[in-house]
Short mmCIF file of C-alpha atoms in Angstrom, two decimals:
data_model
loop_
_atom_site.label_atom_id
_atom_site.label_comp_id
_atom_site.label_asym_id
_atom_site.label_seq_id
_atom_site.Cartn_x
_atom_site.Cartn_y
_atom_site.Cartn_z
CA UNK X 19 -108.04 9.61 -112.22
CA UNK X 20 -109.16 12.78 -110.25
CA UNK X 21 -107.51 11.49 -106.95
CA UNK X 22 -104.28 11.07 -108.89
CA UNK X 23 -104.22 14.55 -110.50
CA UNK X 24 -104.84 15.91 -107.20
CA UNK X 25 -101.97 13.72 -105.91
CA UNK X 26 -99.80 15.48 -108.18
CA UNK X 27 -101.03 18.68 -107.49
CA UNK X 28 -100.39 18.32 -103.92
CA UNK X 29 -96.89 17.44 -104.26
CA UNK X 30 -96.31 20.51 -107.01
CA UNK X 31 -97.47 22.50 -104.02
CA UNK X 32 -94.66 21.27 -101.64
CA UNK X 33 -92.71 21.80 -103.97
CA UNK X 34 -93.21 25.28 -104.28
CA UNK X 35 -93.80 25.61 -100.76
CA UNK X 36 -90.11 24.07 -100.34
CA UNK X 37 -89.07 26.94 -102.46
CA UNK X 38 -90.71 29.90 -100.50
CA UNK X 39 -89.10 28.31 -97.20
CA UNK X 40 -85.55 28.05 -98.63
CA UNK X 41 -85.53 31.85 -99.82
CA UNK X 42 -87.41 32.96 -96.91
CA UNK X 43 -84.85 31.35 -94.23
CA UNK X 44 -81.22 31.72 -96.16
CA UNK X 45 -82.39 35.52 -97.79
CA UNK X 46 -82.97 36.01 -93.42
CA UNK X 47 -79.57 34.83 -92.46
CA UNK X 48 -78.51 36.76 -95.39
CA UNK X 49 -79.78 39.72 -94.29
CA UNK X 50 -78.45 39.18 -90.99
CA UNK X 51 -75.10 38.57 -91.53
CA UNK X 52 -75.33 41.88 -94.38
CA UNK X 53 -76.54 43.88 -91.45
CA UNK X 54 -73.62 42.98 -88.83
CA UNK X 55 -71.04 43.51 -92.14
CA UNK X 56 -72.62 47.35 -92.33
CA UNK X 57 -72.47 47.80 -88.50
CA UNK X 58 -68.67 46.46 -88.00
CA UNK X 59 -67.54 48.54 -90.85
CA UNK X 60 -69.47 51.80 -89.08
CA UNK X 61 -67.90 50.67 -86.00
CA UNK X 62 -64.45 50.35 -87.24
CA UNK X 63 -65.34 54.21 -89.03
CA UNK X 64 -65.48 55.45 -85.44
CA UNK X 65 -62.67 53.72 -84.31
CA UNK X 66 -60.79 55.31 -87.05
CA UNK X 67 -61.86 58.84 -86.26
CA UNK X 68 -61.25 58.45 -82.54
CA UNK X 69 -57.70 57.41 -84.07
CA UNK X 70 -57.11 60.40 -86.10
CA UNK X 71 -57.99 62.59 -83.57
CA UNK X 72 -55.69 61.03 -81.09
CA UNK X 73 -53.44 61.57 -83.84
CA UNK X 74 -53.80 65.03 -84.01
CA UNK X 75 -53.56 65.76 -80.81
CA UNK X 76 -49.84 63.71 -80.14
CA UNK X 77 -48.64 65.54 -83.54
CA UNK X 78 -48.95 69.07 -81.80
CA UNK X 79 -46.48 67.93 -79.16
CA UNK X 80 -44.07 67.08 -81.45
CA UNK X 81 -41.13 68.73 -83.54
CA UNK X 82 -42.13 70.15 -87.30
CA UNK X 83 -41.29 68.15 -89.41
CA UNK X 84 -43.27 64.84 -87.43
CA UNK X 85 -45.92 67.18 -86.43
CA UNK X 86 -46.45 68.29 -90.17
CA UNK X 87 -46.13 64.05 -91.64
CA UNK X 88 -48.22 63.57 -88.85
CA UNK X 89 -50.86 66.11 -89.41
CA UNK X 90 -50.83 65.47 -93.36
CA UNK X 91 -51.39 61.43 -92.49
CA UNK X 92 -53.78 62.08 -90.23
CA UNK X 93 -55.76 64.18 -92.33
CA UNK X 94 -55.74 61.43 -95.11
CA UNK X 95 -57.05 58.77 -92.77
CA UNK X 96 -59.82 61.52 -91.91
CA UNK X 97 -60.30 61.37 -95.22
CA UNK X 98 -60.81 57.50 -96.00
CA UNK X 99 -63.29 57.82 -93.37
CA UNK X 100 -66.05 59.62 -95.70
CA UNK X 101 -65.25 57.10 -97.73
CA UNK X 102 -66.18 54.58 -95.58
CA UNK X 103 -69.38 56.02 -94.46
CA UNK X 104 -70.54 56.84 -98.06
CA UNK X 105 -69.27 52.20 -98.16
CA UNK X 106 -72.04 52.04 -95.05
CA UNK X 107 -74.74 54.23 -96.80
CA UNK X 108 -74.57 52.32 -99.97
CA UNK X 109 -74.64 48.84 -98.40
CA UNK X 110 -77.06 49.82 -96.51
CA UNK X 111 -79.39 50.83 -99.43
CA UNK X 112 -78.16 48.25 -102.47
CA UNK X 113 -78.08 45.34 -100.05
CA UNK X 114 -79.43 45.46 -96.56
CA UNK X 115 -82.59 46.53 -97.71
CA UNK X 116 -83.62 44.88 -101.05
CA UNK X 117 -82.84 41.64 -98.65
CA UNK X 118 -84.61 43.24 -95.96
CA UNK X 119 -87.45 44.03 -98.53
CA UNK X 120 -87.83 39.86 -99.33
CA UNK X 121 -89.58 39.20 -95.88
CA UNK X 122 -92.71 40.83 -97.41
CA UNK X 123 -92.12 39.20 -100.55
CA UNK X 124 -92.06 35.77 -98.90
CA UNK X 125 -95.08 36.55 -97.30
CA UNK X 126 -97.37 37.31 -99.54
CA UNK X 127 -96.09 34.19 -101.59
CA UNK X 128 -96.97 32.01 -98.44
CA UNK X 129 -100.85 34.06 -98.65
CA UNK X 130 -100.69 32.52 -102.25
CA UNK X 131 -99.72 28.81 -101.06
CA UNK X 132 -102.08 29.49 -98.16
CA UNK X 133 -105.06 30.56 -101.44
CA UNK X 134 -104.19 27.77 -103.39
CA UNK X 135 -104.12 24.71 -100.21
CA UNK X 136 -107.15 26.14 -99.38
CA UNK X 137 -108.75 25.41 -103.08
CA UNK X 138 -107.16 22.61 -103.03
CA UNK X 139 -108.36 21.25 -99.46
CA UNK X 140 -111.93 21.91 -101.04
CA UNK X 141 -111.32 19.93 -104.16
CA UNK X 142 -110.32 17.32 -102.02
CA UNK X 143 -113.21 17.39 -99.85
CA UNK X 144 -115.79 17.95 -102.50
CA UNK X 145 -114.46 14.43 -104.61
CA UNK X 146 -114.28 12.74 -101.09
CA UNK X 147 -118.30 13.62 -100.94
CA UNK X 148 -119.01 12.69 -104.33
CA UNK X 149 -117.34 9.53 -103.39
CA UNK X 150 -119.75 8.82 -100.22
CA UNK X 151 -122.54 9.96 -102.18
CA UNK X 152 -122.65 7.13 -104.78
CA UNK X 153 -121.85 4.70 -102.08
CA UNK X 154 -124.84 5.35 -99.98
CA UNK X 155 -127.08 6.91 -102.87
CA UNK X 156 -126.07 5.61 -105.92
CA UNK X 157 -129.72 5.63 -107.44
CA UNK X 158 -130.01 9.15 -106.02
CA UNK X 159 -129.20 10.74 -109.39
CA UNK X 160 -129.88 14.51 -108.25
CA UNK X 161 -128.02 14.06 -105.04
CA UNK X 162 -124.91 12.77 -106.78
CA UNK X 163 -125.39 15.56 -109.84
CA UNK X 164 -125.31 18.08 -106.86
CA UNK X 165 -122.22 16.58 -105.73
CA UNK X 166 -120.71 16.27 -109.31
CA UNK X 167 -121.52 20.04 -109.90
CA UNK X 168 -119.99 21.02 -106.38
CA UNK X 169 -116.90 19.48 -107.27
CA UNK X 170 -116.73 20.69 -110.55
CA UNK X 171 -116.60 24.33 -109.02
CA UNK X 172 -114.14 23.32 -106.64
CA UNK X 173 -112.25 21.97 -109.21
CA UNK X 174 -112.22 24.89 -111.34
CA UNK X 175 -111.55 27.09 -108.55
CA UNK X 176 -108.67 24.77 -107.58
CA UNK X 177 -107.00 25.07 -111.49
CA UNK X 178 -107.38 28.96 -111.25
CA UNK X 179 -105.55 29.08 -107.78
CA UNK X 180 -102.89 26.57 -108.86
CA UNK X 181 -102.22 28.57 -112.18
CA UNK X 182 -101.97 31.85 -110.30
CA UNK X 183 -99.87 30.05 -107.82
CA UNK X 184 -97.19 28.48 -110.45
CA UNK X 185 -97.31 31.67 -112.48
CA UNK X 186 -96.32 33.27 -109.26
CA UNK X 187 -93.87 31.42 -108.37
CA UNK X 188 -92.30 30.99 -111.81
CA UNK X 189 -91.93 35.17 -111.06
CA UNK X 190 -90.54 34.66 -107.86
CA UNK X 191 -88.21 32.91 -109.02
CA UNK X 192 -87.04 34.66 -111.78
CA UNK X 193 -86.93 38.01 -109.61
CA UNK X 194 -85.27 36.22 -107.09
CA UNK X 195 -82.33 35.04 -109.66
CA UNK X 196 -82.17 39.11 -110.53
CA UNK X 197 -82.09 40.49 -106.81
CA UNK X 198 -79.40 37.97 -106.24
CA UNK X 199 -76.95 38.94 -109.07
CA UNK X 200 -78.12 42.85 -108.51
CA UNK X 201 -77.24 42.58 -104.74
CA UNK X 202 -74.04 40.69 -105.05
CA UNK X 203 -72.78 42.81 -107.86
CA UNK X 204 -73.82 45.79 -106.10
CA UNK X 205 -71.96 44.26 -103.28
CA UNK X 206 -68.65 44.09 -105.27
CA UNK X 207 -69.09 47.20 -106.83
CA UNK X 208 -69.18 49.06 -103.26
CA UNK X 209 -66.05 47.06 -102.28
CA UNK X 210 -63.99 47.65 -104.98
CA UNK X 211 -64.86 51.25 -104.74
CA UNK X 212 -63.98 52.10 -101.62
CA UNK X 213 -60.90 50.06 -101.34
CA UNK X 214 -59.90 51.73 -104.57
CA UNK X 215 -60.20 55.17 -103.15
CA UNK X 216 -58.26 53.16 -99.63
CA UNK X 217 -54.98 52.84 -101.86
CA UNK X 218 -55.30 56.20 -103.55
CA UNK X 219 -55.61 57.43 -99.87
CA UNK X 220 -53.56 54.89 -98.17
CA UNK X 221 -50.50 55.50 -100.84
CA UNK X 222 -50.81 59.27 -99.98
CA UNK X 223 -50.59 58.50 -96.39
CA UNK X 224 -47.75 56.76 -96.72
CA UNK X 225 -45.74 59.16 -98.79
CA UNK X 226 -46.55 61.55 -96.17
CA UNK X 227 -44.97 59.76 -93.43
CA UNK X 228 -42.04 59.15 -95.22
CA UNK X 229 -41.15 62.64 -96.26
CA UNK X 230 -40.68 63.10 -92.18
CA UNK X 231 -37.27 64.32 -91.85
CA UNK X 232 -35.51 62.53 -89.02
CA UNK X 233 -31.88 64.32 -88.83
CA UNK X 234 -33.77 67.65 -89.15
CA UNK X 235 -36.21 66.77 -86.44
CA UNK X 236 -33.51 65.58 -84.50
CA UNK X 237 -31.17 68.26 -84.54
CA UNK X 238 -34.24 70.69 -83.17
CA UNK X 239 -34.91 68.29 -80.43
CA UNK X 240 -30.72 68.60 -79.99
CA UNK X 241 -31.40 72.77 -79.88
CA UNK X 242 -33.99 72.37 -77.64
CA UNK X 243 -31.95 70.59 -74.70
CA UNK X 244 -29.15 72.81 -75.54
CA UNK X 245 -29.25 76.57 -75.52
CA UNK X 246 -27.14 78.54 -77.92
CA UNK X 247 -24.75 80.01 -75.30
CA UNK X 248 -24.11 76.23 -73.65
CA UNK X 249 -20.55 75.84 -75.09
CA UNK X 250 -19.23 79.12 -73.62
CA UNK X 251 -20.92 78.29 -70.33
CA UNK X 252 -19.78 74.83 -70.24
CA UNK X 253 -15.82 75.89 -71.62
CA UNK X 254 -16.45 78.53 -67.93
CA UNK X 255 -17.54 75.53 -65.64
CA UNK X 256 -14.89 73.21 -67.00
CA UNK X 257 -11.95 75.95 -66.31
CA UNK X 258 -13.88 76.46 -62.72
CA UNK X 259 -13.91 72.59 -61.97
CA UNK X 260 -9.99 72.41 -62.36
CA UNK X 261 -7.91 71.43 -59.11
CA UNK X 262 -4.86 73.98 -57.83
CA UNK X 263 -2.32 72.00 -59.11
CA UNK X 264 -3.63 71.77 -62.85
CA UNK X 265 -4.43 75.47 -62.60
CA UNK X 266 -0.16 75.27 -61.45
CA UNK X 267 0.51 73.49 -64.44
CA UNK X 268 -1.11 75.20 -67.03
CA UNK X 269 0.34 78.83 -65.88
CA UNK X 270 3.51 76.66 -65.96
CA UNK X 271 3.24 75.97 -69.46
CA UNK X 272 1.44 79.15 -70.77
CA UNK X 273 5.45 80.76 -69.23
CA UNK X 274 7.40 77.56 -70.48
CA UNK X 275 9.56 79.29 -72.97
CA UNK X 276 10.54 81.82 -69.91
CA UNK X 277 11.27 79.77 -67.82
CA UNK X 278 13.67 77.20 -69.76
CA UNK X 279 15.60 80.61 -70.15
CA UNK X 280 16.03 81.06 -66.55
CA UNK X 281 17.16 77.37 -65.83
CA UNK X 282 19.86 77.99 -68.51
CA UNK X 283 20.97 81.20 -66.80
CA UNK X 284 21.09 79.76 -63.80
CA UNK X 285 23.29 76.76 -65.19
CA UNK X 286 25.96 78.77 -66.92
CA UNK X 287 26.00 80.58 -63.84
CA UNK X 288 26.80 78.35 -61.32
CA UNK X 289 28.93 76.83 -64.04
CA UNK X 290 31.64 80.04 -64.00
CA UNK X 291 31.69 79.53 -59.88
CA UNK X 292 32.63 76.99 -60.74
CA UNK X 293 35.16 77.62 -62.92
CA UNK X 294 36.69 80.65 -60.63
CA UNK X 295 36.55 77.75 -57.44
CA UNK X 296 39.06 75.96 -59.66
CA UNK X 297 41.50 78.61 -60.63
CA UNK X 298 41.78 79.90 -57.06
CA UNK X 299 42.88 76.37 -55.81
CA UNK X 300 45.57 76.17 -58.85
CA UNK X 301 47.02 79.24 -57.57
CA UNK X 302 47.33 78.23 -53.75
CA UNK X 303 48.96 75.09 -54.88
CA UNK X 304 51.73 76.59 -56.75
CA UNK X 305 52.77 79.26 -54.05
CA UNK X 306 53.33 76.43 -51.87
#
């Protein structure tokens, strides 16, 4: 009857032991994997302020209106980067760390199995000697009452251990089903926070860019290539560029109205020589 109590004992223990094991190697990876998520996410913070200085520096080159949408977007992203690092600090501190904190916890839950296999090992051995004893003795009434008695603390001593060790591990348990919903929903909570204040900032950002005026921006870049006087100077080198013969033709027409006068002149002109050639040789004819 003892041997099967203690048979059922023993595989209560594994049991628990099982349990210990599971939360002490998945609550490590856990933690692990946390960890990593906490150092990315700082990592990808000081990518993001190399970024907005970089930013900073290309907007100062530009023209005003994209240096000023530039500046302004810039300074948002700056700005989503507290946010992030106040995302690491709290991850760090709701998360990492209460999983962190379960290596210790584990531990002293194995000292309890390691408490309560020890009691047990003794039961064990003490009802294995009892055993022996009334084999070989089994007339020898104060041997075997020793024996009796010596298991009978070991016993006892066993039932305390294995009632501290359920009780125990009945808490563990329970805690453990708390940390788990405390750390995940803290988990979520820090998430949702930060990429709540990532749309208010991203939003802003974007509005920023898009106020950038291009035609405005343009037209200074225009100014800039082309001082104010270029028309006048370029009217100067166009006139200076012309061949001899246009620079003919244009005095030509800038006098056209003059001269069209002259050609008629000169046509009614040779026109009346003409007309006196005529009346000369009417005049010879008839005298002969």
């Amino acid at each position: 009857m003892l041997r099967r109590v203690l048979e059922n004992r023993d595989a209560q223990t594994r049991q628990l032991q099982d349990a210990v094991t599971n939360v002490e190697k998945h609550f490590g990876e856990l933690c692990q994997i946390f960890a990593a998520y906490v150092r990315k996410t700082a990592r990808l913070r000081d990518k993001a302020d190399l970024l907005v200085n970089e930013i900073n520096m290309y907007a100062s080159t530009e023209t005003p209106h994209l240096k000023q949408g530039l500046k302004n977007f810039a300074d948002e992203f700056a700005k989503l980067q507290d946010y992030r690092q106040a995302e690491v600090e709290r991850l760090e501190a709701k998360v990492v760390e209460p999983l962190k904190a379960y290596g210790t916890i584990v531990k002293m839950k194995r000292d309890d199995l390691k408490a309560t296999l020890t009691a047990r090992n003794r039961e064990a051995k003490q009802l294995t000697q009892l055993e022996r004893t009334r084999q070989r003795n089994p007339s020898d009434r104060h041997v075997i009452s020793q024996a009796e008695t010596e298991l009978q603390r070991a016993t006892m001593d066993a039932t305390r251990t294995t009632r501290h060790l359920e009780e125990t591990i009945d808490n563990f348990e329970k805690q453990k089903i708390k940390d788990i919903k405390t750390i995940f929903s803290e988990f979520i909570t820090i998430e949702m926070l930060f990429h709540g204040k990532a749309l208010e900032v991203y939003t802003a950002a974007y509005q920023n860019i898009q106020k950038i005026d291009e035609e405005e921006d343009l037209e200074v870049f225009r100014n800039s290539l082309y001082p104010p006087d270029y028309s006048s100077r370029l009217d100067i080198v166009r006139a200076n560029s012309k061949s001899p013969l246009q620079r003919s033709l244009s005095a030509k027409c800038v006098s056209g109205t003059g001269q069209v006068s002259t050609c008629r002149l000169r046509k009614d002109q040779q026109a009346d020589d003409d007309d006196e050639e005529d009346e000369d040789l009417d005049g010879t004819e008839e005298e002969n």
